[in-house]
Coordinates of C-alpha atoms and ligand atoms in Angstrom, one line a residue:
M1 CA 0.0 0.0 0.0
N2 CA 1.1 3.6 -0.5
S3 CA 1.2 6.3 2.1
D4 CA -2.5 7.0 1.7
N5 CA -3.3 3.3 2.4
K6 CA -4.4 2.8 -1.2
K7 CA -3.3 0.2 -3.6
Y8 CA -0.5 1.2 -5.9
E9 CA -1.7 1.7 -9.4
L10 CA 1.3 -0.1 -11.1
K11 CA 1.0 1.7 -14.4
N12 CA 1.5 5.0 -12.7
L13 CA 5.0 3.9 -11.8
S14 CA 8.0 4.4 -14.1
P15 CA 10.3 1.5 -14.5
K16 CA 12.6 3.2 -11.9
E17 CA 9.8 3.5 -9.5
L18 CA 8.8 -0.2 -10.0
E19 CA 12.3 -1.1 -9.2
K20 CA 12.2 0.9 -6.0
L21 CA 8.9 -0.7 -5.0
F22 CA 10.3 -4.1 -5.5
A23 CA 13.6 -3.3 -3.8
G24 CA 11.5 -2.3 -0.7
W25 CA 10.0 -5.7 -0.8
G26 CA 13.4 -7.4 -1.0
E27 CA 13.0 -8.4 -4.6
P28 CA 15.9 -8.2 -7.0
A29 CA 15.9 -5.6 -9.8
F30 CA 15.4 -8.2 -12.6
R31 CA 11.9 -9.0 -11.2
S32 CA 10.8 -5.4 -11.9
K33 CA 11.9 -5.9 -15.5
Q34 CA 9.8 -9.1 -15.6
L35 CA 6.8 -7.2 -14.2
F36 CA 7.2 -4.5 -16.8
N37 CA 7.3 -7.3 -19.4
W38 CA 4.1 -8.9 -18.1
M39 CA 2.3 -5.6 -18.1
Y40 CA 3.3 -3.9 -21.3
N41 CA 4.5 -6.7 -23.6
N42 CA 2.3 -9.6 -22.5
L43 CA -0.7 -7.3 -21.7
A44 CA -1.4 -9.2 -18.5
S45 CA -4.8 -8.5 -17.0
D46 CA -4.3 -10.6 -13.8
F47 CA -1.4 -11.3 -11.5
S48 CA -2.2 -15.0 -11.6
E49 CA -0.8 -15.0 -15.2
M50 CA 2.6 -14.1 -14.0
L51 CA 3.8 -17.6 -13.7
N52 CA 7.5 -16.9 -13.3
F53 CA 6.7 -15.2 -10.0
S54 CA 6.4 -17.1 -6.8
K55 CA 2.9 -17.6 -5.4
A56 CA 3.8 -15.4 -2.5
L57 CA 4.8 -12.5 -4.8
R58 CA 1.7 -12.9 -6.9
N59 CA -0.4 -12.7 -3.8
R60 CA 1.4 -9.7 -2.4
L61 CA 1.0 -7.9 -5.7
A62 CA -2.7 -8.7 -5.8
E63 CA -3.2 -7.5 -2.2
E64 CA -1.2 -4.2 -2.5
C65 CA -1.4 -3.3 -6.2
E66 CA -3.9 -2.5 -8.9
L67 CA -3.0 -3.8 -12.3
I68 CA -5.8 -2.4 -14.5
S69 CA -7.3 1.0 -14.0
L70 CA -10.0 1.1 -16.7
K71 CA -13.1 -1.0 -17.5
L72 CA -14.0 -1.7 -21.1
E73 CA -17.7 -0.8 -21.4
S74 CA -18.3 -1.3 -25.1
V75 CA -16.7 -1.7 -28.5
Q76 CA -18.4 -0.2 -31.6
S77 CA -17.3 -1.1 -35.1
S78 CA -17.8 1.2 -38.1
S79 CA -19.7 -0.4 -40.9
N80 CA -17.8 1.5 -43.7
S81 CA -14.3 1.1 -42.4
G82 CA -12.5 -1.2 -39.9
T83 CA -12.5 1.6 -37.3
K84 CA -13.4 0.6 -33.8
K85 CA -14.4 2.8 -30.9
F86 CA -13.7 1.7 -27.4
L87 CA -15.7 3.2 -24.5
F88 CA -14.0 2.9 -21.2
S89 CA -15.0 3.9 -17.7
T90 CA -12.7 5.1 -15.0
K91 CA -13.0 4.0 -11.3
D92 CA -14.8 7.3 -10.6
N93 CA -17.2 6.5 -13.5
N94 CA -16.0 9.0 -16.1
K95 CA -16.3 7.8 -19.7
I96 CA -13.4 8.1 -22.1
E97 CA -13.0 7.0 -25.7
T98 CA -10.2 5.5 -27.7
V99 CA -10.3 4.8 -31.4
L100 CA -8.5 2.1 -33.4
I101 CA -7.9 2.8 -37.0
P102 CA -6.7 -0.1 -39.2
D103 CA -5.0 0.8 -42.5
K104 CA -3.2 -1.7 -44.7
N105 CA -0.4 -3.0 -42.4
R106 CA -0.9 -0.4 -39.7
N107 CA -3.1 -0.3 -36.7
T108 CA -3.2 3.2 -35.3
L109 CA -4.6 3.8 -31.8
C110 CA -5.9 7.3 -31.0
I111 CA -5.8 7.7 -27.2
S112 CA -7.3 10.3 -24.8
T113 CA -5.4 12.2 -22.1
Q114 CA -8.3 13.9 -20.4
A115 CA -12.0 13.3 -19.6
G116 CA -13.3 16.2 -21.6
C117 CA -11.1 19.2 -22.5
P118 CA -10.9 22.7 -21.0
L119 CA -10.0 24.5 -24.3
D120 CA -13.3 24.8 -25.9
C121 CA -12.3 24.7 -29.6
K122 CA -15.5 25.6 -31.4
F123 CA -15.4 22.7 -33.9
C124 CA -14.7 19.9 -31.4
A125 CA -17.2 17.7 -29.6
T126 CA -14.8 17.1 -26.7
G127 CA -14.4 20.8 -26.3
L128 CA -18.1 21.3 -26.2
M129 CA -18.6 18.7 -23.4
G130 CA -16.3 20.7 -21.1
F131 CA -13.6 19.5 -18.8
I132 CA -13.9 16.8 -16.1
R133 CA -10.3 15.8 -15.2
N134 CA -6.9 14.8 -16.3
L135 CA -6.3 11.1 -16.8
T136 CA -3.6 9.3 -14.8
T137 CA -0.7 7.7 -16.5
A138 CA -2.3 4.3 -15.8
E139 CA -5.5 5.4 -17.5
I140 CA -3.7 6.6 -20.6
I141 CA -1.7 3.4 -20.9
D142 CA -4.6 1.1 -20.2
Q143 CA -6.4 2.4 -23.3
Y144 CA -3.5 0.8 -25.2
I145 CA -3.4 -2.4 -23.2
L146 CA -7.1 -3.1 -23.4
A147 CA -7.4 -2.1 -27.1
A148 CA -4.3 -4.2 -28.0
K149 CA -6.1 -7.2 -26.5
N150 CA -9.0 -6.6 -28.9
C151 CA -7.2 -5.8 -32.1
G152 CA -6.1 -9.0 -33.7
E153 CA -2.7 -10.4 -34.4
N154 CA -0.9 -7.5 -35.9
G155 CA -1.2 -5.6 -32.7
I156 CA -1.0 -1.8 -32.4
T157 CA 1.7 -0.4 -34.6
N158 CA 1.2 3.4 -34.0
I159 CA -0.1 5.6 -31.3
V160 CA -1.5 9.1 -31.8
Y161 CA -2.3 11.4 -28.8
M162 CA -5.3 12.8 -30.6
G163 CA -8.3 11.6 -28.6
M164 CA -10.1 13.5 -25.9
G165 CA -8.2 16.3 -24.2
E166 CA -5.1 18.4 -24.5
P167 CA -2.1 16.2 -23.7
L168 CA 0.2 19.2 -23.0
I169 CA -2.2 20.4 -20.3
N170 CA -2.0 17.0 -18.7
F171 CA 1.8 17.3 -19.2
D172 CA 3.2 15.1 -16.4
D173 CA 1.0 12.1 -17.1
S174 CA 1.2 12.4 -20.8
V175 CA 5.0 12.5 -20.7
K176 CA 5.2 9.6 -18.2
S177 CA 3.1 7.5 -20.5
L178 CA 5.4 8.4 -23.4
E179 CA 8.4 7.4 -21.4
I180 CA 6.8 4.0 -20.7
F181 CA 5.7 3.4 -24.3
T182 CA 9.2 4.3 -25.6
H183 CA 11.2 2.6 -22.8
E184 CA 14.0 0.3 -23.9
Y185 CA 12.3 -2.7 -22.2
N186 CA 9.2 -2.2 -24.4
I187 CA 9.0 -4.0 -27.8
G188 CA 7.5 -2.7 -31.0
L189 CA 6.7 1.0 -30.3
S190 CA 9.5 3.2 -31.3
R191 CA 9.4 7.0 -30.9
R192 CA 8.8 7.3 -34.7
K193 CA 5.5 5.5 -34.3
I194 CA 4.1 7.9 -31.8
T195 CA 2.6 11.4 -32.5
L196 CA 1.4 13.8 -30.0
S197 CA -1.1 16.4 -31.2
T198 CA -1.4 19.8 -29.4
S199 CA -3.5 22.9 -29.8
G200 CA -0.3 24.8 -28.9
I201 CA 1.1 25.4 -25.4
P202 CA 4.5 26.9 -26.2
H203 CA 6.4 26.5 -22.9
R204 CA 5.3 22.8 -22.8
I205 CA 6.3 22.2 -26.4
K206 CA 9.8 23.5 -25.5
E207 CA 9.8 21.4 -22.3
L208 CA 8.8 18.3 -24.3
A209 CA 11.8 19.0 -26.6
E210 CA 14.1 19.0 -23.5
R211 CA 12.9 15.6 -22.4
G212 CA 14.7 13.9 -25.2
L213 CA 11.8 11.6 -26.2
R214 CA 11.9 12.8 -29.8
I215 CA 8.4 11.7 -30.6
K216 CA 6.6 13.3 -33.5
L217 CA 4.7 16.4 -32.8
A218 CA 1.5 17.7 -34.6
L219 CA 0.2 21.3 -34.1
S220 CA -3.5 21.9 -34.6
L221 CA -3.1 24.9 -36.8
H222 CA -6.5 25.5 -38.5
S223 CA -5.7 29.0 -39.4
C224 CA -2.5 31.1 -40.0
F225 CA -4.3 34.2 -39.0
E226 CA -4.3 35.1 -35.3
D227 CA -7.7 36.7 -35.2
I228 CA -9.4 33.8 -37.0
R229 CA -7.6 31.2 -35.0
S230 CA -8.6 33.0 -31.8
K231 CA -12.3 32.8 -32.8
I232 CA -12.3 29.1 -33.4
M233 CA -9.6 28.2 -30.8
P234 CA -10.0 30.5 -27.7
I235 CA -6.6 29.2 -26.3
N236 CA -5.0 31.3 -29.1
K237 CA -5.8 34.4 -27.1
K238 CA -3.5 33.2 -24.4
Y239 CA -0.8 31.5 -26.5
S240 CA -0.6 33.1 -29.9
L241 CA 0.3 31.3 -33.0
A242 CA 3.5 33.4 -33.2
E243 CA 4.7 32.0 -29.9
N244 CA 3.7 28.5 -30.9
I245 CA 5.7 28.7 -34.2
D246 CA 8.7 29.9 -32.2
A247 CA 8.3 26.8 -29.9
I248 CA 7.9 24.5 -32.8
K249 CA 11.0 25.8 -34.4
Y250 CA 12.8 25.0 -31.2
Y251 CA 11.2 21.5 -31.1
T252 CA 12.1 20.6 -34.7
D253 CA 15.7 21.9 -34.3
K254 CA 16.2 20.1 -31.0
T255 CA 14.6 16.7 -32.0
K256 CA 15.5 16.8 -35.7
T257 CA 11.9 15.8 -36.5
R258 CA 9.4 17.3 -38.9
I259 CA 6.2 19.0 -37.6
T260 CA 2.8 18.1 -38.9
Y261 CA 0.2 20.9 -39.1
E262 CA -3.3 19.7 -38.7
Y263 CA -5.8 21.7 -40.6
T264 CA -9.5 21.0 -40.2
M265 CA -11.2 22.5 -43.3
L266 CA -14.0 24.9 -42.4
K267 CA -16.1 26.5 -45.2
G268 CA -15.4 30.2 -45.6
I269 CA -13.1 30.3 -42.6
N270 CA -9.8 28.7 -43.6
D271 CA -10.3 27.5 -47.2
R272 CA -9.8 30.8 -49.0
P273 CA -7.0 31.7 -51.5
E274 CA -5.3 33.9 -48.8
D275 CA -5.2 30.8 -46.5
I276 CA -3.2 29.0 -49.2
D277 CA -0.7 31.9 -49.4
A278 CA -0.3 32.0 -45.7
L279 CA 0.3 28.3 -45.4
V280 CA 2.9 28.3 -48.1
K281 CA 4.7 31.1 -46.3
L282 CA 4.5 29.2 -43.0
C283 CA 5.7 25.9 -44.4
R284 CA 8.9 27.6 -45.7
K285 CA 10.0 28.4 -42.2
I286 CA 10.1 25.0 -40.6
P287 CA 10.4 21.4 -41.9
S288 CA 6.8 20.4 -42.0
K289 CA 3.8 18.7 -43.7
I290 CA 0.1 19.5 -43.7
N291 CA -2.7 17.1 -42.7
L292 CA -5.9 18.4 -44.2
I293 CA -8.9 17.0 -42.2
P294 CA -12.5 17.3 -43.4
F295 CA -14.6 18.8 -40.7
N296 CA -16.6 16.1 -38.9
S297 CA -20.0 16.8 -37.8
I298 CA -20.6 17.7 -34.2
A299 CA -24.4 17.8 -34.5
H300 CA -24.7 15.0 -31.9
M301 CA -23.6 17.7 -29.4
A302 CA -26.4 20.1 -30.4
P303 CA -24.0 23.0 -30.5
G304 CA -24.9 26.7 -30.2
G305 CA -23.0 30.0 -30.9
I306 CA -20.3 30.0 -33.5
S307 CA -20.1 26.2 -33.4
A308 CA -23.7 25.9 -34.8
G309 CA -22.7 27.8 -37.9
L310 CA -19.6 25.8 -38.9
E311 CA -19.8 23.9 -42.1
P312 CA -17.4 21.5 -43.8
T313 CA -15.5 22.6 -46.9
P314 CA -16.8 20.4 -49.8
L315 CA -14.5 17.5 -50.7
N316 CA -13.8 18.7 -54.2
K317 CA -12.7 22.0 -52.8
I318 CA -10.4 20.3 -50.2
E319 CA -8.8 18.4 -53.1
K320 CA -8.2 21.6 -55.0
F321 CA -6.8 23.2 -51.9
A322 CA -4.4 20.3 -51.5
E323 CA -3.4 20.5 -55.1
E324 CA -2.5 24.2 -54.8
L325 CA -0.3 23.5 -51.8
S326 CA 1.4 20.6 -53.6
K327 CA 2.3 22.9 -56.4
H328 CA 4.4 24.8 -53.9
K329 CA 6.3 21.6 -53.0
I330 CA 4.5 21.2 -49.7
T331 CA 3.7 17.7 -48.5
V332 CA 0.0 17.5 -48.0
I333 CA -2.0 14.5 -46.7
L334 CA -5.7 14.4 -47.1
R335 CA -7.1 12.5 -44.1
N336 CA -10.3 10.6 -44.6
T337 CA -13.1 10.6 -42.1
Q338 CA -13.0 7.0 -41.0
G339 CA -15.4 6.1 -38.3
S340 CA -17.8 9.1 -38.6
D341 CA -20.8 6.7 -38.7
I342 CA -20.0 5.9 -35.0
A343 CA -18.8 9.4 -34.0
A344 CA -15.2 8.1 -33.8
A345 CA -13.7 10.5 -36.3
C346 CA -11.4 13.4 -35.3
G347 CA -13.1 15.7 -32.9
Q348 CA -16.3 13.7 -32.4
L349 CA -15.4 12.1 -29.1
A350 CA -17.6 13.0 -26.2
G351 CA -17.6 9.9 -24.0
K352 CA -20.9 8.6 -25.3
D353 CA -22.1 5.4 -26.7
N354 CA -23.3 6.5 -30.1
S355 CA -25.0 3.3 -31.1
Q356 CA -28.2 5.3 -31.5
L357 CA -26.8 7.7 -34.1
Ligands
SAH401 N1 -6.2 18.5 -28.0 C1 -5.3 18.1 -29.0 C2 -5.5 16.6 -29.5 C3 -6.9 16.1 -29.6 S1 -7.9 16.8 -31.0 C4 -5.4 19.0 -30.2 O1 -6.3 19.8 -30.3 O2 -4.5 18.9 -31.1 C5 -7.2 15.9 -32.4 C6 -7.4 16.6 -33.7 O3 -8.7 16.6 -34.1 C7 -7.0 18.1 -33.6 O4 -6.2 18.4 -34.7 C8 -8.3 18.8 -33.7 O5 -8.2 20.1 -34.1 C9 -9.1 17.9 -34.6 N2 -10.5 18.1 -34.5 C10 -11.2 18.5 -33.5 N3 -12.5 18.6 -33.8 C11 -12.7 18.2 -35.1 C12 -13.8 18.0 -36.0 N4 -15.0 18.2 -35.6 N5 -13.5 17.7 -37.3 C13 -12.3 17.4 -37.7 N6 -11.2 17.5 -36.9 C14 -11.4 17.9 -35.6
SF4_402 FE1 -9.4 20.2 -26.7 FE2 -8.1 19.4 -28.9 FE3 -10.8 19.5 -28.8 FE4 -9.5 21.7 -28.8 S1 -9.5 20.2 -30.5 S2 -11.2 21.2 -27.5 S3 -7.7 21.2 -27.6 S4 -9.5 18.1 -27.7

C-alpha cells in the first residue's frame, strides 16, 4: 500500500519506481523488469498470469497493487471502415473513448489524455462537453493495453495522442506514459510511431523537446491568422500562433523531426486563397507537412453559438486546396473521415455510446 493506504496503481509507476517498490519488498531488480514485461509486452490482466513469479509474490501484488485502471464498457465497429471505438469507464465512473484505425499493415490507436477538455475549440465535440479531469498515466496506458487485446494479431503499430483532451495540459502524465511506451524494455513501439497532437502550449512544447523523447509532434493549426484562430480556438488568445511557431522551431531543431500541421477545413473560414498563401509562407519556415482534415459533424452535441454555424469545406474544394499546396512543394496529406458513422472520427469524441446515431 502507498502512504494513503491505497493500492499502488502499477502503471502510474515508471520502470525506476517499479524497481524501487520491489527493492523495498526485498525483490531483485530483474523482477521489476519481468513485471514490466508482463504488463506492457504480454498485456497481462491478472497477477495470476505471472507464472515466473512465486505464489507469495503474486499474492502480495494482488493485495497491494492495482493492475488495470479502466473498465471496457463497449466496442463499436464502423460499418464502412474497420474503425473501432472503445468506450471505457474510470474508477470514478468517467467515460473516455479510444479509437482504433486499421489501415493496410498499420493499426493506429488514437488515445485520450483527459476526460473532456478545457480548451473549448469551437469545432470539437470534446471541447463542447467541457472539462472533467486529467487522466492518470495508468488510465492513458490502459487504453493501449485493453485495445491491444482486442485488435487481432498485428497488434497496435502506431499511437497518436489525438483523442479526448489536450495532452500538454496534462503534461506530467502524458510524458510519463510516453516514457513508458518508448522505454527500452518495451517491444515494438519506437518514438517514430508515436505522434502527440497539441492545440499549442508553447512552454510545454519546449519542455517536451528538452525531455529527449523525440516523438513526432503535430500542431493543430487550423488558421494562419491570429484573429481567425482565436475565434475558433480560444486558447490562441492566451498563447498566440507566433509563440507556438517559435516553440515548434525549437522542437524541430532540437529533435531533428518534422512537424505536422493539422488543418480542419471549415467552409469560408480557412479555405480561402489567402489561406493557401499564408500556409505556403509558414511551411517555408520549418520542416513540415500538412494534414488536411475534413470537418466532422458535431451535430450530436447540439452546438450553439459559432459552433452551430460551422460547415465543412466540400470535398472537391479540399482536393483543389491540397493540389494548390502541392504545387508549392508542400507535403499534403488528405485525411479521410474513418469512423464518422459511429462518431469516432477526429473531434467527435464525447464519452458517449453513439449506437443510437
Ligand atoms: N487536443 C489536441 C489533441 C486532440 S484533438 C489538439 O487539439 O490537437 C485531435 C485533432 O482533431 C486536432 O487536430 C483537432 O483540431 C481535430 N478536430 C477536433 N474537432 C474536429 C472536428 N469536428 N472535425 C475534424 N477535426 C477535428
Ligand atoms: Fe481540446 Fe483538442 Fe478538442 Fe481543442 S481540439 S477542444 S484542444 S481536444
